[in-house]
């Protein structure tokens, strides 16, 4: 730090400390807020998907048995658990846009349940790892930022194979509505699709960024106040008196003028040093005078 003054060193230390604290504090605070927003969205998505699962179970246990007693000349979609759940969430989406529930499968009976490329990737992850029970994350698309939660649909009930084993086994009304090509060849314990729920997350994440910006602004203001609160008194109490003291000491060392005044302002320590230098100057002046009188020849 050669060439730096005391004032410059202090200012450099303050600025460096603030920059480090600003970067670490702002980044850390944003990360904490971001993770908190994602966790809250994940909790909401988990509750909604659990509700969807409950609707499926209710349909299977209480709705399907009664509807199946109706004449078999017509296929009733209400007997399909996925239909009931999807219909409920379509109503939810009318009030809360962005909330979406789907049950895409690799070989669906209903073409509307065909998976997107992203959903195919998720299904294949569950098929590759039977122990995997849930996949979640945040993704962006043309409609914004969404949190997604997916769980596997695995065939564990032989009753599902009545409609999805072979066309010959399927109800004629089902064949008449959807044809004999799609939705067949499923097997017991096979993962054929996923329950997929998406929840809009853009607002929560945007609020996280806004709060982080407010924090950054607050830190800037706090630093500015702290910077001036420290540097201004330091300049008046230490830097200027030290500069004046150095100039006075320089003048004393290079001049025989005894009228050079030492600074009387500044911190107590500065005044003490000025007083000590003044005493040293007076003592030195007296010593030089005595030495001059001793060496002067007598007439």
Coordinates of C-alpha atoms in Angstrom, one line a residue:
X1 CA 0.0 0.0 0.0
X2 CA 2.9 2.3 -0.6
X3 CA 1.7 5.8 -1.5
X4 CA -1.7 5.5 0.1
X5 CA -2.6 7.9 2.8
X6 CA -4.4 7.0 6.0
X7 CA -7.6 8.4 4.6
X8 CA -7.2 6.4 1.4
X9 CA -6.5 3.2 3.3
X10 CA -9.6 3.6 5.4
X11 CA -11.8 4.4 2.4
X12 CA -10.3 1.4 0.5
X13 CA -11.0 -0.9 3.5
X14 CA -14.6 0.4 3.8
X15 CA -15.4 0.0 0.1
X16 CA -13.8 -3.5 -0.1
X17 CA -15.7 -4.6 3.0
X18 CA -18.9 -3.3 1.6
X19 CA -18.5 -4.9 -1.8
X20 CA -17.9 -8.3 -0.2
X21 CA -20.7 -7.9 2.2
X22 CA -23.1 -6.7 -0.5
X23 CA -22.4 -9.6 -2.9
X24 CA -22.5 -12.2 -0.2
X25 CA -25.5 -10.8 1.6
X26 CA -27.6 -10.1 -1.6
X27 CA -26.7 -13.4 -3.2
X28 CA -27.4 -15.4 0.0
X29 CA -30.6 -13.6 0.7
X30 CA -31.9 -14.1 -2.8
X31 CA -31.0 -17.8 -2.7
X32 CA -32.9 -18.2 0.7
X33 CA -35.9 -16.4 -0.7
X34 CA -35.9 -18.4 -3.9
X35 CA -35.7 -21.7 -2.1
X36 CA -38.5 -20.6 0.2
X37 CA -40.7 -19.7 -2.7
X38 CA -40.0 -23.0 -4.4
X39 CA -40.8 -25.0 -1.2
X40 CA -44.1 -23.1 -0.7
X41 CA -45.0 -23.8 -4.3
X42 CA -44.0 -27.5 -3.9
X43 CA -46.2 -27.8 -0.8
X44 CA -49.2 -26.3 -2.7
X45 CA -48.6 -28.6 -5.7
X46 CA -48.3 -31.6 -3.4
X47 CA -51.6 -30.9 -1.8
X48 CA -53.3 -30.4 -5.1
X49 CA -51.9 -33.6 -6.5
X50 CA -53.0 -35.5 -3.4
X51 CA -56.5 -34.1 -3.9
X52 CA -56.4 -35.3 -7.5
X53 CA -55.5 -38.8 -6.3
X54 CA -58.3 -38.7 -3.8
X55 CA -60.8 -37.8 -6.6
X56 CA -59.5 -40.8 -8.7
X57 CA -59.9 -43.1 -5.7
X58 CA -63.4 -41.8 -5.0
X59 CA -64.4 -42.3 -8.6
X60 CA -63.1 -45.8 -8.7
X61 CA -64.8 -46.8 -5.4
X62 CA -68.1 -45.0 -5.5
X63 CA -68.9 -43.7 -9.0
X64 CA -67.7 -46.3 -11.4
X65 CA -69.6 -49.3 -9.8
X66 CA -73.0 -47.4 -10.1
X67 CA -72.4 -46.2 -13.6
X68 CA -71.4 -49.6 -14.8
X69 CA -74.9 -50.8 -14.0
X70 CA -76.3 -48.6 -16.8
X71 CA -77.0 -50.2 -20.2
X72 CA -73.8 -51.2 -21.9
X73 CA -74.7 -49.8 -25.3
X74 CA -72.9 -46.5 -24.4
X75 CA -69.4 -45.8 -23.0
X76 CA -69.6 -43.6 -20.0
X77 CA -66.4 -41.6 -19.5
X78 CA -67.5 -40.9 -15.9
X79 CA -66.3 -44.4 -15.0
X80 CA -62.7 -43.4 -15.8
X81 CA -61.0 -42.0 -12.8
X82 CA -58.8 -39.8 -15.0
X83 CA -61.8 -38.2 -16.6
X84 CA -63.3 -37.1 -13.3
X85 CA -60.1 -35.7 -12.0
X86 CA -59.3 -33.8 -15.3
X87 CA -62.8 -32.4 -15.4
X88 CA -62.5 -31.1 -11.9
X89 CA -59.2 -29.3 -12.6
X90 CA -60.5 -27.8 -15.8
X91 CA -63.1 -26.0 -13.6
X92 CA -60.3 -25.0 -11.3
X93 CA -58.3 -23.6 -14.2
X94 CA -61.2 -21.3 -15.1
X95 CA -60.7 -19.5 -11.9
X96 CA -57.0 -20.0 -11.5
X97 CA -55.3 -19.9 -14.9
X98 CA -52.0 -21.8 -15.1
X99 CA -53.1 -24.6 -12.8
X100 CA -53.1 -27.7 -14.9
X101 CA -53.7 -31.4 -14.2
X102 CA -53.0 -34.2 -16.8
X103 CA -52.7 -37.9 -16.9
X104 CA -50.6 -38.5 -20.1
X105 CA -49.8 -42.1 -21.0
X106 CA -47.6 -43.6 -23.6
X107 CA -50.4 -45.4 -25.4
X108 CA -53.6 -43.6 -24.4
X109 CA -57.2 -44.6 -25.4
X110 CA -58.2 -40.9 -25.5
X111 CA -55.9 -38.9 -27.9
X112 CA -56.1 -35.9 -25.6
X113 CA -54.0 -37.9 -23.1
X114 CA -51.0 -38.2 -25.5
X115 CA -47.8 -37.0 -23.7
X116 CA -45.7 -34.1 -24.8
X117 CA -42.0 -34.7 -25.3
X118 CA -41.3 -33.4 -21.8
X119 CA -43.9 -35.8 -20.4
X120 CA -42.5 -38.7 -22.4
X121 CA -39.1 -38.0 -20.7
X122 CA -40.7 -38.0 -17.3
X123 CA -42.6 -41.3 -18.0
X124 CA -39.5 -43.0 -19.2
X125 CA -37.7 -41.9 -16.0
X126 CA -40.3 -43.6 -13.9
X127 CA -40.2 -46.7 -16.1
X128 CA -36.4 -46.9 -15.8
X129 CA -36.5 -46.6 -12.0
X130 CA -39.4 -48.3 -10.4
X131 CA -38.3 -47.0 -7.0
X132 CA -38.7 -43.4 -8.1
X133 CA -42.0 -42.1 -6.7
X134 CA -42.0 -38.4 -7.6
X135 CA -40.2 -35.9 -9.9
X136 CA -40.5 -32.1 -9.4
X137 CA -38.9 -29.0 -10.6
X138 CA -39.3 -25.6 -12.3
X139 CA -39.5 -25.0 -16.0
X140 CA -40.1 -22.2 -18.4
X141 CA -42.2 -22.2 -21.5
X142 CA -44.0 -19.6 -23.7
X143 CA -46.6 -19.1 -21.1
X144 CA -44.3 -18.4 -18.2
X145 CA -42.6 -20.1 -15.3
X146 CA -44.2 -23.2 -13.8
X147 CA -43.5 -25.6 -11.0
X148 CA -44.3 -29.2 -12.0
X149 CA -44.9 -32.3 -10.0
X150 CA -45.2 -35.8 -11.5
X151 CA -46.0 -39.2 -10.0
X152 CA -46.1 -42.5 -11.8
X153 CA -49.3 -44.2 -13.0
X154 CA -48.6 -47.9 -12.5
X155 CA -51.1 -50.7 -13.3
X156 CA -51.8 -52.5 -10.0
X157 CA -55.4 -53.4 -10.4
X158 CA -56.6 -56.1 -12.8
X159 CA -59.8 -54.2 -13.3
X160 CA -57.8 -51.7 -15.4
X161 CA -56.9 -54.4 -17.9
X162 CA -60.6 -54.9 -18.8
X163 CA -60.3 -51.8 -21.0
X164 CA -56.6 -51.9 -21.7
X165 CA -55.6 -55.5 -22.3
X166 CA -56.8 -56.4 -25.8
X167 CA -59.5 -55.0 -28.0
X168 CA -61.4 -58.3 -27.8
X169 CA -61.7 -58.0 -24.0
X170 CA -62.6 -54.3 -24.0
X171 CA -66.3 -53.2 -23.8
X172 CA -67.8 -52.8 -27.2
X173 CA -69.0 -49.3 -26.3
X174 CA -65.3 -48.3 -25.7
X175 CA -64.3 -49.7 -29.1
X176 CA -67.2 -47.9 -30.8
X177 CA -66.1 -44.6 -29.3
X178 CA -62.3 -44.7 -29.5
X179 CA -61.5 -47.6 -31.9
X180 CA -59.5 -50.8 -31.5
X181 CA -56.0 -49.4 -32.0
X182 CA -55.0 -47.2 -29.1
X183 CA -54.9 -47.9 -25.4
X184 CA -54.2 -51.6 -25.4
X185 CA -51.4 -53.9 -24.5
X186 CA -51.0 -52.7 -20.9
X187 CA -49.6 -55.1 -18.3
X188 CA -49.9 -55.5 -14.6
X189 CA -47.2 -53.6 -12.6
X190 CA -46.3 -51.6 -15.7
X191 CA -45.8 -47.8 -15.5
X192 CA -47.8 -46.5 -18.4
X193 CA -48.0 -42.8 -17.6
X194 CA -47.9 -40.1 -15.0
X195 CA -50.0 -37.8 -12.9
X196 CA -48.7 -34.3 -13.9
X197 CA -49.6 -31.1 -12.1
X198 CA -48.3 -27.7 -12.9
X199 CA -48.6 -24.6 -10.8
X200 CA -47.6 -21.1 -11.9
X201 CA -44.5 -19.9 -10.1
X202 CA -43.6 -16.8 -12.0
X203 CA -45.2 -14.4 -9.5
X204 CA -43.5 -16.0 -6.5
X205 CA -40.1 -16.0 -8.1
X206 CA -40.6 -12.4 -9.3
X207 CA -41.5 -11.3 -5.8
X208 CA -38.3 -13.0 -4.7
X209 CA -36.3 -10.9 -7.1
X210 CA -38.1 -7.7 -6.0
X211 CA -37.5 -8.4 -2.3
X212 CA -33.8 -9.0 -3.1
X213 CA -33.6 -5.7 -5.0
X214 CA -35.2 -3.9 -2.1
X215 CA -32.6 -5.5 0.2
X216 CA -29.8 -4.4 -2.2
X217 CA -31.1 -0.9 -2.2
X218 CA -31.3 -0.9 1.6
X219 CA -27.7 -2.1 1.8
X220 CA -26.5 0.6 -0.5
X221 CA -28.2 3.3 1.6
X222 CA -26.9 1.8 4.8
X223 CA -23.4 1.7 3.4
X224 CA -23.6 5.3 2.2
X225 CA -24.7 6.4 5.7
X226 CA -22.0 4.3 7.4
X227 CA -19.3 5.5 4.9
X228 CA -20.0 9.2 5.6
X229 CA -20.5 8.6 9.3
X230 CA -17.0 7.1 9.6
X231 CA -15.0 9.0 7.0
X232 CA -16.2 12.6 7.8
X233 CA -15.4 12.5 11.6
X234 CA -12.2 10.6 10.8
X235 CA -11.1 13.3 8.3
X236 CA -11.7 16.1 10.9
X237 CA -10.4 14.3 14.0
X238 CA -7.5 12.3 12.6
X239 CA -6.5 12.9 8.9
X240 CA -6.4 16.7 8.9
X241 CA -4.8 17.1 12.3
X242 CA -2.1 14.5 11.3
X243 CA -1.5 16.3 8.0
X244 CA -1.1 19.6 9.9
X245 CA 1.1 17.9 12.5
X246 CA 3.3 16.5 9.8
X247 CA 3.6 19.8 8.0
X248 CA 4.5 21.6 11.3
X249 CA 7.1 18.9 12.2
X250 CA 8.6 19.3 8.7
X251 CA 8.8 23.0 9.1
X252 CA 10.5 22.7 12.5
X253 CA 13.1 20.3 11.2
X254 CA 14.0 22.5 8.3
X255 CA 13.8 25.9 9.9
X256 CA 15.2 27.7 12.9
X257 CA 12.1 29.7 13.3
X258 CA 10.7 29.0 16.8
X259 CA 7.4 30.6 16.0
X260 CA 6.0 27.6 14.1
X261 CA 2.8 26.6 15.9
X262 CA 1.8 23.0 16.4
X263 CA -1.9 22.0 15.6
X264 CA -4.2 22.1 18.7
X265 CA -7.2 20.4 17.1
X266 CA -8.0 16.7 16.4
X267 CA -8.2 13.7 18.7
X268 CA -6.7 13.7 22.1
X269 CA -3.8 11.5 20.9
X270 CA -3.0 13.9 18.1
X271 CA -2.9 16.9 20.6
X272 CA -0.7 14.8 22.9
X273 CA 1.8 14.1 20.1
X274 CA 1.8 17.8 19.1
X275 CA 2.5 18.8 22.7
X276 CA 5.3 16.3 23.0
X277 CA 6.9 17.6 19.7
X278 CA 6.6 21.2 21.0
X279 CA 8.3 20.2 24.3
X280 CA 11.0 18.4 22.3
X281 CA 11.5 21.5 20.1
X282 CA 11.8 23.8 23.1
X283 CA 14.2 21.5 24.9
X284 CA 16.3 21.1 21.7
X285 CA 16.4 24.9 21.3
X286 CA 17.6 25.4 24.8
X287 CA 20.2 22.8 24.5
X288 CA 21.5 24.3 21.3
X289 CA 21.6 27.7 22.9
X290 CA 23.6 26.4 25.9
X291 CA 26.0 24.6 23.6
X292 CA 26.4 27.8 21.5
X293 CA 27.3 29.8 24.7
X294 CA 29.8 27.2 25.9
X295 CA 31.7 27.1 22.5
X296 CA 31.7 30.9 22.1
X297 CA 35.3 32.3 22.7
X298 CA 35.8 34.8 25.6
X299 CA 37.1 38.2 24.7

